[in-house]
Amino acid sequence: MTNTLISPLASIHPEAKLAEGVQVHPFAVIEANTEIGEGTIIHSGAVIHSGARIGKHCEIHPGAVIAGIPQDLKYAGEDSIAIIGDGTRVRECVTVNRGTVSRGKTIVGKNCLLMAYSHVAHDCVLGDNIIIGNATQLAGEVEIDDYAIASGGTLVHQFVRIGRHVMIQGGSRVNKDIPPYTLVGREPLCYCGINIVGLRRRGMSNDQIYCINDIYRTIYQRGLNNTEALATVEKEIGECPEREEILGFIRASSRGIIRGNMD
């Protein structure tokens, strides 16, 4: 380690691999078998356990624990890792557990924001530009695609998949898959429309937004079952990347998708 921004009060294993420009503040702990990319900041009191792979220009705030042992009874001490992508910010007291024999790794993508007290369990796979709100809890093997937002206090059941550009109301309990581009909320959780604000912020055109809206009106508001709805979408709505993504997501869902607001 040739860095000059490492506090002598930090506990760093000599086998830890720290790139140039890494900052480690007092009382942080970094174990062996860890890798931290250039420009990353490890704040006071953060704990980086064995198996952590942290990218460039990340920021790990006080009290956060990366690559903790999975809270899963099948875990038997096997080697596994937790990956944090470049530019991701991990706020106070966040916990990211490493993988189990199931996948061998937990992944948080690039430019994500994990807000305070949130939890990412073993073998989760998070894409890029995701926001996980304060105290949101992700159970094991949850998958979240790019640009999704889970607002504060959301609880996500194991094996659930959340599509791209989804917006979840705070305090929601998620036990079914959530298709891409949707806005979901209420109790019990249901489809509330498309995430039109998020889609406009991502630069989608009016034509793309109208197409997505037509697809979900067919799926959720015409009284059709899923098989009928998907067949109707293919028949009535022209091919486009968004249509194929939505159809592919729903057909691949093993848990089933969230209910409509008129069910």
CSV table of N, CA and C in Angstrom, one decimal, residues 28-159:
chain,number,residue,atom,x,y,z
A,28,ALA,N,-11.7,2.4,10.8
A,28,ALA,CA,-12.2,1.5,9.8
A,28,ALA,C,-11.5,0.1,9.9
A,29,VAL,N,-12.1,-1.0,9.5
A,29,VAL,CA,-11.5,-2.3,9.5
A,29,VAL,C,-11.6,-2.9,8.1
A,30,ILE,N,-10.5,-3.3,7.6
A,30,ILE,CA,-10.4,-3.9,6.3
A,30,ILE,C,-9.7,-5.3,6.5
A,31,GLU,N,-10.4,-6.4,6.2
A,31,GLU,CA,-9.8,-7.7,6.4
A,31,GLU,C,-9.0,-8.1,5.1
A,32,ALA,N,-8.4,-9.3,5.3
A,32,ALA,CA,-7.7,-10.0,4.1
A,32,ALA,C,-8.7,-10.4,3.1
A,33,ASN,N,-8.1,-10.7,1.9
A,33,ASN,CA,-9.0,-11.1,0.7
A,33,ASN,C,-10.0,-10.0,0.4
A,34,THR,N,-9.5,-8.8,0.3
A,34,THR,CA,-10.4,-7.7,0.0
A,34,THR,C,-9.7,-6.8,-1.1
A,35,GLU,N,-10.5,-6.2,-2.0
A,35,GLU,CA,-9.9,-5.3,-3.0
A,35,GLU,C,-10.7,-4.1,-3.1
A,36,ILE,N,-10.0,-2.9,-3.1
A,36,ILE,CA,-10.7,-1.6,-3.1
A,36,ILE,C,-10.1,-0.8,-4.2
A,37,GLY,N,-10.9,-0.3,-5.1
A,37,GLY,CA,-10.5,0.5,-6.3
A,37,GLY,C,-10.1,1.9,-6.0
A,38,GLU,N,-9.4,2.5,-6.9
A,38,GLU,CA,-8.8,3.8,-6.7
A,38,GLU,C,-9.8,4.9,-6.4
A,39,GLY,N,-9.5,5.8,-5.6
A,39,GLY,CA,-10.3,6.9,-5.2
A,39,GLY,C,-11.5,6.6,-4.3
A,40,THR,N,-11.6,5.4,-3.8
A,40,THR,CA,-12.7,5.0,-2.9
A,40,THR,C,-12.4,5.5,-1.5
A,41,ILE,N,-13.4,5.9,-0.8
A,41,ILE,CA,-13.3,6.4,0.6
A,41,ILE,C,-14.0,5.5,1.5
A,42,ILE,N,-13.2,5.0,2.5
A,42,ILE,CA,-13.8,4.2,3.6
A,42,ILE,C,-13.8,5.0,4.8
A,43,HIS,N,-15.0,5.3,5.3
A,43,HIS,CA,-15.1,6.2,6.4
A,43,HIS,C,-14.9,5.5,7.8
A,44,SER,N,-14.8,6.3,8.8
A,44,SER,CA,-14.6,5.8,10.1
A,44,SER,C,-15.6,4.8,10.6
A,45,GLY,N,-15.2,3.7,11.1
A,45,GLY,CA,-16.2,2.7,11.6
A,45,GLY,C,-16.7,1.7,10.6
A,46,ALA,N,-16.4,1.9,9.3
A,46,ALA,CA,-16.9,0.9,8.3
A,46,ALA,C,-16.1,-0.4,8.4
A,47,VAL,N,-16.7,-1.5,8.1
A,47,VAL,CA,-16.1,-2.8,8.2
A,47,VAL,C,-16.1,-3.4,6.8
A,48,ILE,N,-15.0,-3.8,6.3
A,48,ILE,CA,-14.9,-4.4,5.0
A,48,ILE,C,-14.4,-5.8,5.2
A,49,HIS,N,-15.3,-6.8,5.2
A,49,HIS,CA,-14.9,-8.2,5.5
A,49,HIS,C,-14.3,-8.9,4.3
A,50,SER,N,-13.7,-10.0,4.6
A,50,SER,CA,-13.1,-10.9,3.6
A,50,SER,C,-14.1,-11.2,2.5
A,51,GLY,N,-13.7,-11.1,1.2
A,51,GLY,CA,-14.6,-11.3,0.1
A,51,GLY,C,-15.1,-10.1,-0.5
A,52,ALA,N,-14.8,-8.9,0.0
A,52,ALA,CA,-15.3,-7.6,-0.5
A,52,ALA,C,-14.5,-7.3,-1.8
A,53,ARG,N,-15.2,-6.8,-2.8
A,53,ARG,CA,-14.6,-6.3,-4.0
A,53,ARG,C,-15.3,-5.0,-4.3
A,54,ILE,N,-14.6,-3.9,-3.9
A,54,ILE,CA,-15.2,-2.6,-4.0
A,54,ILE,C,-14.5,-1.8,-5.2
A,55,GLY,N,-15.3,-1.2,-6.1
A,55,GLY,CA,-14.8,-0.6,-7.3
A,55,GLY,C,-14.2,0.8,-7.0
A,56,LYS,N,-14.0,1.5,-8.1
A,56,LYS,CA,-13.4,2.8,-8.1
A,56,LYS,C,-14.4,3.9,-7.6
A,57,HIS,N,-13.9,4.9,-6.9
A,57,HIS,CA,-14.6,6.1,-6.6
A,57,HIS,C,-15.9,5.8,-5.8
A,58,CYS,N,-15.9,4.8,-5.0
A,58,CYS,CA,-17.1,4.5,-4.2
A,58,CYS,C,-16.9,5.2,-2.8
A,59,GLU,N,-17.9,5.3,-2.0
A,59,GLU,CA,-17.9,5.9,-0.7
A,59,GLU,C,-18.6,5.0,0.2
A,60,ILE,N,-17.9,4.5,1.2
A,60,ILE,CA,-18.5,3.6,2.2
A,60,ILE,C,-18.6,4.4,3.6
A,61,HIS,N,-19.8,4.7,4.0
A,61,HIS,CA,-19.9,5.6,5.2
A,61,HIS,C,-19.8,4.9,6.5
A,62,PRO,N,-19.8,5.6,7.6
A,62,PRO,CA,-19.6,5.0,8.9
A,62,PRO,C,-20.6,3.9,9.3
A,63,GLY,N,-20.2,2.9,9.9
A,63,GLY,CA,-21.0,1.8,10.3
A,63,GLY,C,-21.5,0.8,9.3
A,64,ALA,N,-21.1,1.1,8.0
A,64,ALA,CA,-21.5,0.1,6.9
A,64,ALA,C,-20.7,-1.1,7.0
A,65,VAL,N,-21.2,-2.3,6.7
A,65,VAL,CA,-20.6,-3.6,6.7
A,65,VAL,C,-20.7,-4.2,5.3
A,66,ILE,N,-19.6,-4.4,4.7
A,66,ILE,CA,-19.6,-5.0,3.3
A,66,ILE,C,-19.0,-6.4,3.4
A,67,ALA,N,-19.7,-7.3,2.8
A,67,ALA,CA,-19.3,-8.8,2.7
A,67,ALA,C,-19.4,-9.5,4.0
A,68,GLY,N,-20.4,-9.1,4.8
A,68,GLY,CA,-20.6,-9.9,6.0
A,68,GLY,C,-21.1,-11.3,5.7
A,69,ILE,N,-20.9,-12.2,6.7
A,69,ILE,CA,-21.3,-13.6,6.5
A,69,ILE,C,-22.8,-13.6,6.2
A,70,PRO,N,-23.3,-14.4,5.3
A,70,PRO,CA,-24.7,-14.5,4.9
A,70,PRO,C,-25.6,-15.0,6.1
A,71,GLN,N,-26.7,-14.4,6.2
A,71,GLN,CA,-27.7,-14.8,7.3
A,71,GLN,C,-28.6,-15.9,6.7
A,72,ASP,N,-27.9,-17.0,6.4
A,72,ASP,CA,-28.6,-18.1,5.6
A,72,ASP,C,-28.1,-19.4,6.2
A,73,LEU,N,-29.0,-20.3,6.7
A,73,LEU,CA,-28.5,-21.5,7.4
A,73,LEU,C,-27.8,-22.5,6.5
A,74,LYS,N,-28.0,-22.3,5.2
A,74,LYS,CA,-27.2,-23.2,4.3
A,74,LYS,C,-25.8,-22.8,4.1
A,75,TYR,N,-25.4,-21.6,4.5
A,75,TYR,CA,-24.1,-21.2,4.3
A,75,TYR,C,-23.2,-22.0,5.2
A,76,ALA,N,-22.1,-22.6,4.6
A,76,ALA,CA,-21.2,-23.5,5.4
A,76,ALA,C,-19.8,-23.0,5.3
A,77,GLY,N,-19.6,-21.7,5.2
A,77,GLY,CA,-18.2,-21.2,5.2
A,77,GLY,C,-17.5,-21.2,3.9
A,78,GLU,N,-18.2,-21.5,2.8
A,78,GLU,CA,-17.6,-21.6,1.5
A,78,GLU,C,-17.1,-20.2,1.1
A,79,ASP,N,-16.1,-20.1,0.2
A,79,ASP,CA,-15.6,-18.9,-0.3
A,79,ASP,C,-16.7,-18.2,-1.1
A,80,SER,N,-16.9,-16.9,-0.9
A,80,SER,CA,-17.8,-16.2,-1.7
A,80,SER,C,-17.5,-14.7,-1.6
A,81,ILE,N,-18.1,-13.9,-2.4
A,81,ILE,CA,-17.7,-12.5,-2.5
A,81,ILE,C,-18.9,-11.6,-2.5
A,82,ALA,N,-18.7,-10.3,-2.3
A,82,ALA,CA,-19.6,-9.2,-2.4
A,82,ALA,C,-19.0,-8.2,-3.3
A,83,ILE,N,-19.6,-7.8,-4.4
A,83,ILE,CA,-19.1,-6.9,-5.3
A,83,ILE,C,-19.9,-5.5,-5.3
A,84,ILE,N,-19.1,-4.4,-5.1
A,84,ILE,CA,-19.7,-3.1,-5.2
A,84,ILE,C,-19.2,-2.4,-6.4
A,85,GLY,N,-20.0,-2.0,-7.3
A,85,GLY,CA,-19.6,-1.4,-8.6
A,85,GLY,C,-19.0,0.0,-8.4
A,86,ASP,N,-18.3,0.5,-9.4
A,86,ASP,CA,-17.7,1.8,-9.4
A,86,ASP,C,-18.8,2.9,-9.2
A,87,GLY,N,-18.4,3.9,-8.4
A,87,GLY,CA,-19.2,5.1,-8.1
A,87,GLY,C,-20.4,4.9,-7.2
A,88,THR,N,-20.5,3.7,-6.6
A,88,THR,CA,-21.6,3.5,-5.7
A,88,THR,C,-21.4,4.0,-4.3
A,89,ARG,N,-22.4,4.6,-3.7
A,89,ARG,CA,-22.4,5.2,-2.4
A,89,ARG,C,-23.2,4.3,-1.4
A,90,VAL,N,-22.5,3.9,-0.4
A,90,VAL,CA,-23.1,3.1,0.7
A,90,VAL,C,-23.2,3.9,1.9
A,91,ARG,N,-24.4,4.2,2.4
A,91,ARG,CA,-24.5,5.1,3.5
A,91,ARG,C,-24.5,4.4,4.8
A,92,GLU,N,-24.7,5.2,5.9
A,92,GLU,CA,-24.5,4.7,7.3
A,92,GLU,C,-25.3,3.4,7.6
A,93,CYS,N,-24.5,2.5,8.2
A,93,CYS,CA,-25.1,1.3,8.7
A,93,CYS,C,-25.8,0.3,7.7
A,94,VAL,N,-25.4,0.5,6.5
A,94,VAL,CA,-25.9,-0.4,5.4
A,94,VAL,C,-25.1,-1.8,5.6
A,95,THR,N,-25.8,-2.9,5.3
A,95,THR,CA,-25.2,-4.2,5.3
A,95,THR,C,-25.3,-4.9,4.0
A,96,VAL,N,-24.2,-5.3,3.4
A,96,VAL,CA,-24.3,-6.1,2.2
A,96,VAL,C,-23.6,-7.4,2.4
A,97,ASN,N,-24.3,-8.5,2.5
A,97,ASN,CA,-23.8,-9.8,2.7
A,97,ASN,C,-23.2,-10.4,1.5
A,98,ARG,N,-22.2,-11.3,1.7
A,98,ARG,CA,-21.6,-11.9,0.5
A,98,ARG,C,-22.5,-13.1,0.1
A,99,GLY,N,-22.1,-13.8,-1.0
A,99,GLY,CA,-22.9,-14.9,-1.5
A,99,GLY,C,-22.8,-16.2,-0.8
A,100,THR,N,-23.6,-17.1,-1.2
A,100,THR,CA,-23.6,-18.5,-0.7
A,100,THR,C,-23.3,-19.4,-1.9
A,101,VAL,N,-23.4,-20.7,-1.6
A,101,VAL,CA,-23.1,-21.7,-2.7
A,101,VAL,C,-24.1,-21.5,-3.8
A,102,SER,N,-25.2,-20.9,-3.6
A,102,SER,CA,-26.2,-20.7,-4.6
A,102,SER,C,-25.7,-20.0,-5.8
A,103,ARG,N,-25.1,-18.8,-5.6
A,103,ARG,CA,-24.5,-18.0,-6.7
A,103,ARG,C,-23.1,-17.7,-6.5
A,104,GLY,N,-22.6,-17.7,-5.2
A,104,GLY,CA,-21.3,-17.4,-4.9
A,104,GLY,C,-20.9,-16.0,-4.8
A,105,LYS,N,-21.9,-15.1,-5.1
A,105,LYS,CA,-21.6,-13.7,-5.0
A,105,LYS,C,-22.8,-12.9,-4.9
A,106,THR,N,-22.7,-11.8,-4.2
A,106,THR,CA,-23.7,-10.7,-4.2
A,106,THR,C,-23.2,-9.5,-5.0
A,107,ILE,N,-24.0,-8.9,-5.8
A,107,ILE,CA,-23.6,-7.9,-6.7
A,107,ILE,C,-24.4,-6.6,-6.6
A,108,VAL,N,-23.7,-5.5,-6.3
A,108,VAL,CA,-24.3,-4.2,-6.4
A,108,VAL,C,-23.7,-3.5,-7.5
A,109,GLY,N,-24.4,-3.0,-8.5
A,109,GLY,CA,-23.8,-2.4,-9.7
A,109,GLY,C,-23.2,-1.0,-9.5
A,110,LYS,N,-23.0,-0.4,-10.7
A,110,LYS,CA,-22.3,0.9,-10.7
A,110,LYS,C,-23.3,2.1,-10.4
A,111,ASN,N,-22.8,3.1,-9.7
A,111,ASN,CA,-23.5,4.4,-9.5
A,111,ASN,C,-24.8,4.2,-8.8
A,112,CYS,N,-24.8,3.2,-7.9
A,112,CYS,CA,-26.0,3.0,-7.0
A,112,CYS,C,-25.9,3.8,-5.8
A,113,LEU,N,-27.1,4.0,-5.1
A,113,LEU,CA,-27.1,4.7,-3.8
A,113,LEU,C,-27.9,3.7,-2.8
A,114,LEU,N,-27.2,3.2,-1.8
A,114,LEU,CA,-27.8,2.4,-0.8
A,114,LEU,C,-27.9,3.3,0.4
A,115,MET,N,-29.1,3.7,0.8
A,115,MET,CA,-29.3,4.7,1.8
A,115,MET,C,-29.2,4.0,3.2
A,116,ALA,N,-29.2,4.8,4.2
A,116,ALA,CA,-28.8,4.3,5.6
A,116,ALA,C,-29.7,3.2,6.0
A,117,TYR,N,-29.1,2.2,6.7
A,117,TYR,CA,-29.8,1.1,7.4
A,117,TYR,C,-30.5,0.1,6.4
A,118,SER,N,-30.2,0.3,5.1
A,118,SER,CA,-30.7,-0.7,4.2
A,118,SER,C,-29.9,-2.0,4.2
A,119,HIS,N,-30.5,-3.1,3.7
A,119,HIS,CA,-29.8,-4.4,3.8
A,119,HIS,C,-29.9,-5.1,2.4
A,120,VAL,N,-28.8,-5.6,1.9
A,120,VAL,CA,-28.7,-6.4,0.7
A,120,VAL,C,-28.3,-7.8,1.1
A,121,ALA,N,-29.1,-8.8,1.0
A,121,ALA,CA,-28.8,-10.1,1.5
A,121,ALA,C,-28.0,-10.9,0.5
A,122,HIS,N,-27.6,-12.1,0.9
A,122,HIS,CA,-26.8,-13.0,0.1
A,122,HIS,C,-27.4,-13.2,-1.3
A,123,ASP,N,-26.5,-13.2,-2.3
A,123,ASP,CA,-26.8,-13.6,-3.6
A,123,ASP,C,-27.7,-12.7,-4.4
A,124,CYS,N,-28.0,-11.5,-3.8
A,124,CYS,CA,-28.8,-10.5,-4.6
A,124,CYS,C,-27.9,-10.0,-5.7
A,125,VAL,N,-28.6,-9.6,-6.8
A,125,VAL,CA,-28.0,-9.0,-8.0
A,125,VAL,C,-28.7,-7.7,-8.3
A,126,LEU,N,-28.0,-6.6,-8.1
A,126,LEU,CA,-28.5,-5.3,-8.4
A,126,LEU,C,-27.8,-4.7,-9.6
A,127,GLY,N,-28.5,-4.1,-10.5
A,127,GLY,CA,-28.0,-3.5,-11.7
A,127,GLY,C,-27.4,-2.1,-11.4
A,128,ASP,N,-27.3,-1.3,-12.4
A,128,ASP,CA,-26.7,0.0,-12.2
A,128,ASP,C,-27.7,1.1,-12.0
A,129,ASN,N,-27.3,2.2,-11.3
A,129,ASN,CA,-28.1,3.4,-11.1
A,129,ASN,C,-29.4,3.1,-10.3
A,130,ILE,N,-29.2,2.2,-9.4
A,130,ILE,CA,-30.4,1.9,-8.5
A,130,ILE,C,-30.3,2.7,-7.2
A,131,ILE,N,-31.5,3.0,-6.7
A,131,ILE,CA,-31.6,3.7,-5.4
A,131,ILE,C,-32.4,2.8,-4.4
A,132,ILE,N,-31.7,2.4,-3.3
A,132,ILE,CA,-32.4,1.7,-2.3
A,132,ILE,C,-32.6,2.6,-1.1
A,133,GLY,N,-33.8,2.8,-0.7
A,133,GLY,CA,-34.2,3.9,0.3
A,133,GLY,C,-33.8,3.4,1.7
A,134,ASN,N,-33.9,4.4,2.6
A,134,ASN,CA,-33.5,4.2,4.0
A,134,ASN,C,-34.3,3.0,4.6
A,135,ALA,N,-33.6,2.1,5.2
A,135,ALA,CA,-34.2,0.9,6.0
A,135,ALA,C,-34.9,-0.1,5.0
A,136,THR,N,-34.7,0.0,3.8
A,136,THR,CA,-35.3,-1.0,2.9
A,136,THR,C,-34.5,-2.3,3.0
A,137,GLN,N,-35.2,-3.4,3.0
A,137,GLN,CA,-34.6,-4.7,3.3
A,137,GLN,C,-34.8,-5.7,2.1
A,138,LEU,N,-33.7,-6.1,1.5
A,138,LEU,CA,-33.8,-7.1,0.4
A,138,LEU,C,-33.4,-8.5,0.9
A,139,ALA,N,-34.3,-9.4,0.8
A,139,ALA,CA,-34.0,-10.8,1.2
A,139,ALA,C,-33.1,-11.5,0.2
A,140,GLY,N,-32.7,-12.7,0.4
A,140,GLY,CA,-31.8,-13.4,-0.4
A,140,GLY,C,-32.2,-13.6,-1.9
A,141,GLU,N,-31.3,-13.5,-2.8
A,141,GLU,CA,-31.4,-13.8,-4.2
A,141,GLU,C,-32.5,-12.9,-4.9
A,142,VAL,N,-32.7,-11.7,-4.4
A,142,VAL,CA,-33.5,-10.7,-5.1
A,142,VAL,C,-32.7,-10.1,-6.3
A,143,GLU,N,-33.4,-9.9,-7.4
A,143,GLU,CA,-32.8,-9.3,-8.5
A,143,GLU,C,-33.5,-7.9,-8.8
A,144,ILE,N,-32.7,-6.9,-9.0
A,144,ILE,CA,-33.2,-5.6,-9.3
A,144,ILE,C,-32.5,-5.0,-10.5
A,145,ASP,N,-33.3,-4.6,-11.6
A,145,ASP,CA,-32.7,-4.2,-12.8
A,145,ASP,C,-32.4,-2.7,-12.8
A,146,ASP,N,-31.7,-2.2,-13.8
A,146,ASP,CA,-31.2,-0.8,-13.8
A,146,ASP,C,-32.2,0.3,-13.5
A,147,TYR,N,-31.8,1.3,-12.9
A,147,TYR,CA,-32.6,2.5,-12.6
A,147,TYR,C,-33.9,2.3,-11.8
A,148,ALA,N,-34.0,1.2,-11.1
A,148,ALA,CA,-35.2,1.0,-10.2
A,148,ALA,C,-34.9,1.8,-8.9
A,149,ILE,N,-36.1,2.1,-8.3
A,149,ILE,CA,-36.0,2.8,-7.0
A,149,ILE,C,-36.9,2.1,-6.1
A,150,ALA,N,-36.4,1.7,-4.9
A,150,ALA,CA,-37.2,1.1,-3.8
A,150,ALA,C,-37.2,2.1,-2.7
A,151,SER,N,-38.3,2.8,-2.5
A,151,SER,CA,-38.3,3.9,-1.5
A,151,SER,C,-38.2,3.3,-0.1
A,152,GLY,N,-38.1,4.2,0.9
A,152,GLY,CA,-37.7,3.9,2.2
A,152,GLY,C,-38.7,2.9,2.9
A,153,GLY,N,-38.1,1.9,3.6
A,153,GLY,CA,-38.9,1.0,4.4
A,153,GLY,C,-39.5,-0.1,3.6
A,154,THR,N,-39.1,-0.3,2.3
A,154,THR,CA,-39.6,-1.4,1.5
A,154,THR,C,-39.1,-2.7,1.9
A,155,LEU,N,-39.9,-3.7,2.0
A,155,LEU,CA,-39.5,-5.1,2.3
A,155,LEU,C,-39.7,-6.0,1.1
A,156,VAL,N,-38.6,-6.6,0.6
A,156,VAL,CA,-38.7,-7.4,-0.6
A,156,VAL,C,-38.4,-8.9,-0.3
A,157,HIS,N,-39.4,-9.7,-0.6
A,157,HIS,CA,-39.3,-11.2,-0.4
A,157,HIS,C,-38.2,-11.8,-1.2
A,158,GLN,N,-37.6,-12.9,-0.7
A,158,GLN,CA,-36.6,-13.6,-1.4
A,158,GLN,C,-37.0,-14.1,-2.8
A,159,PHE,N,-36.1,-14.1,-3.7
A,159,PHE,CA,-36.3,-14.5,-5.1
A,159,PHE,C,-37.1,-13.6,-6.0
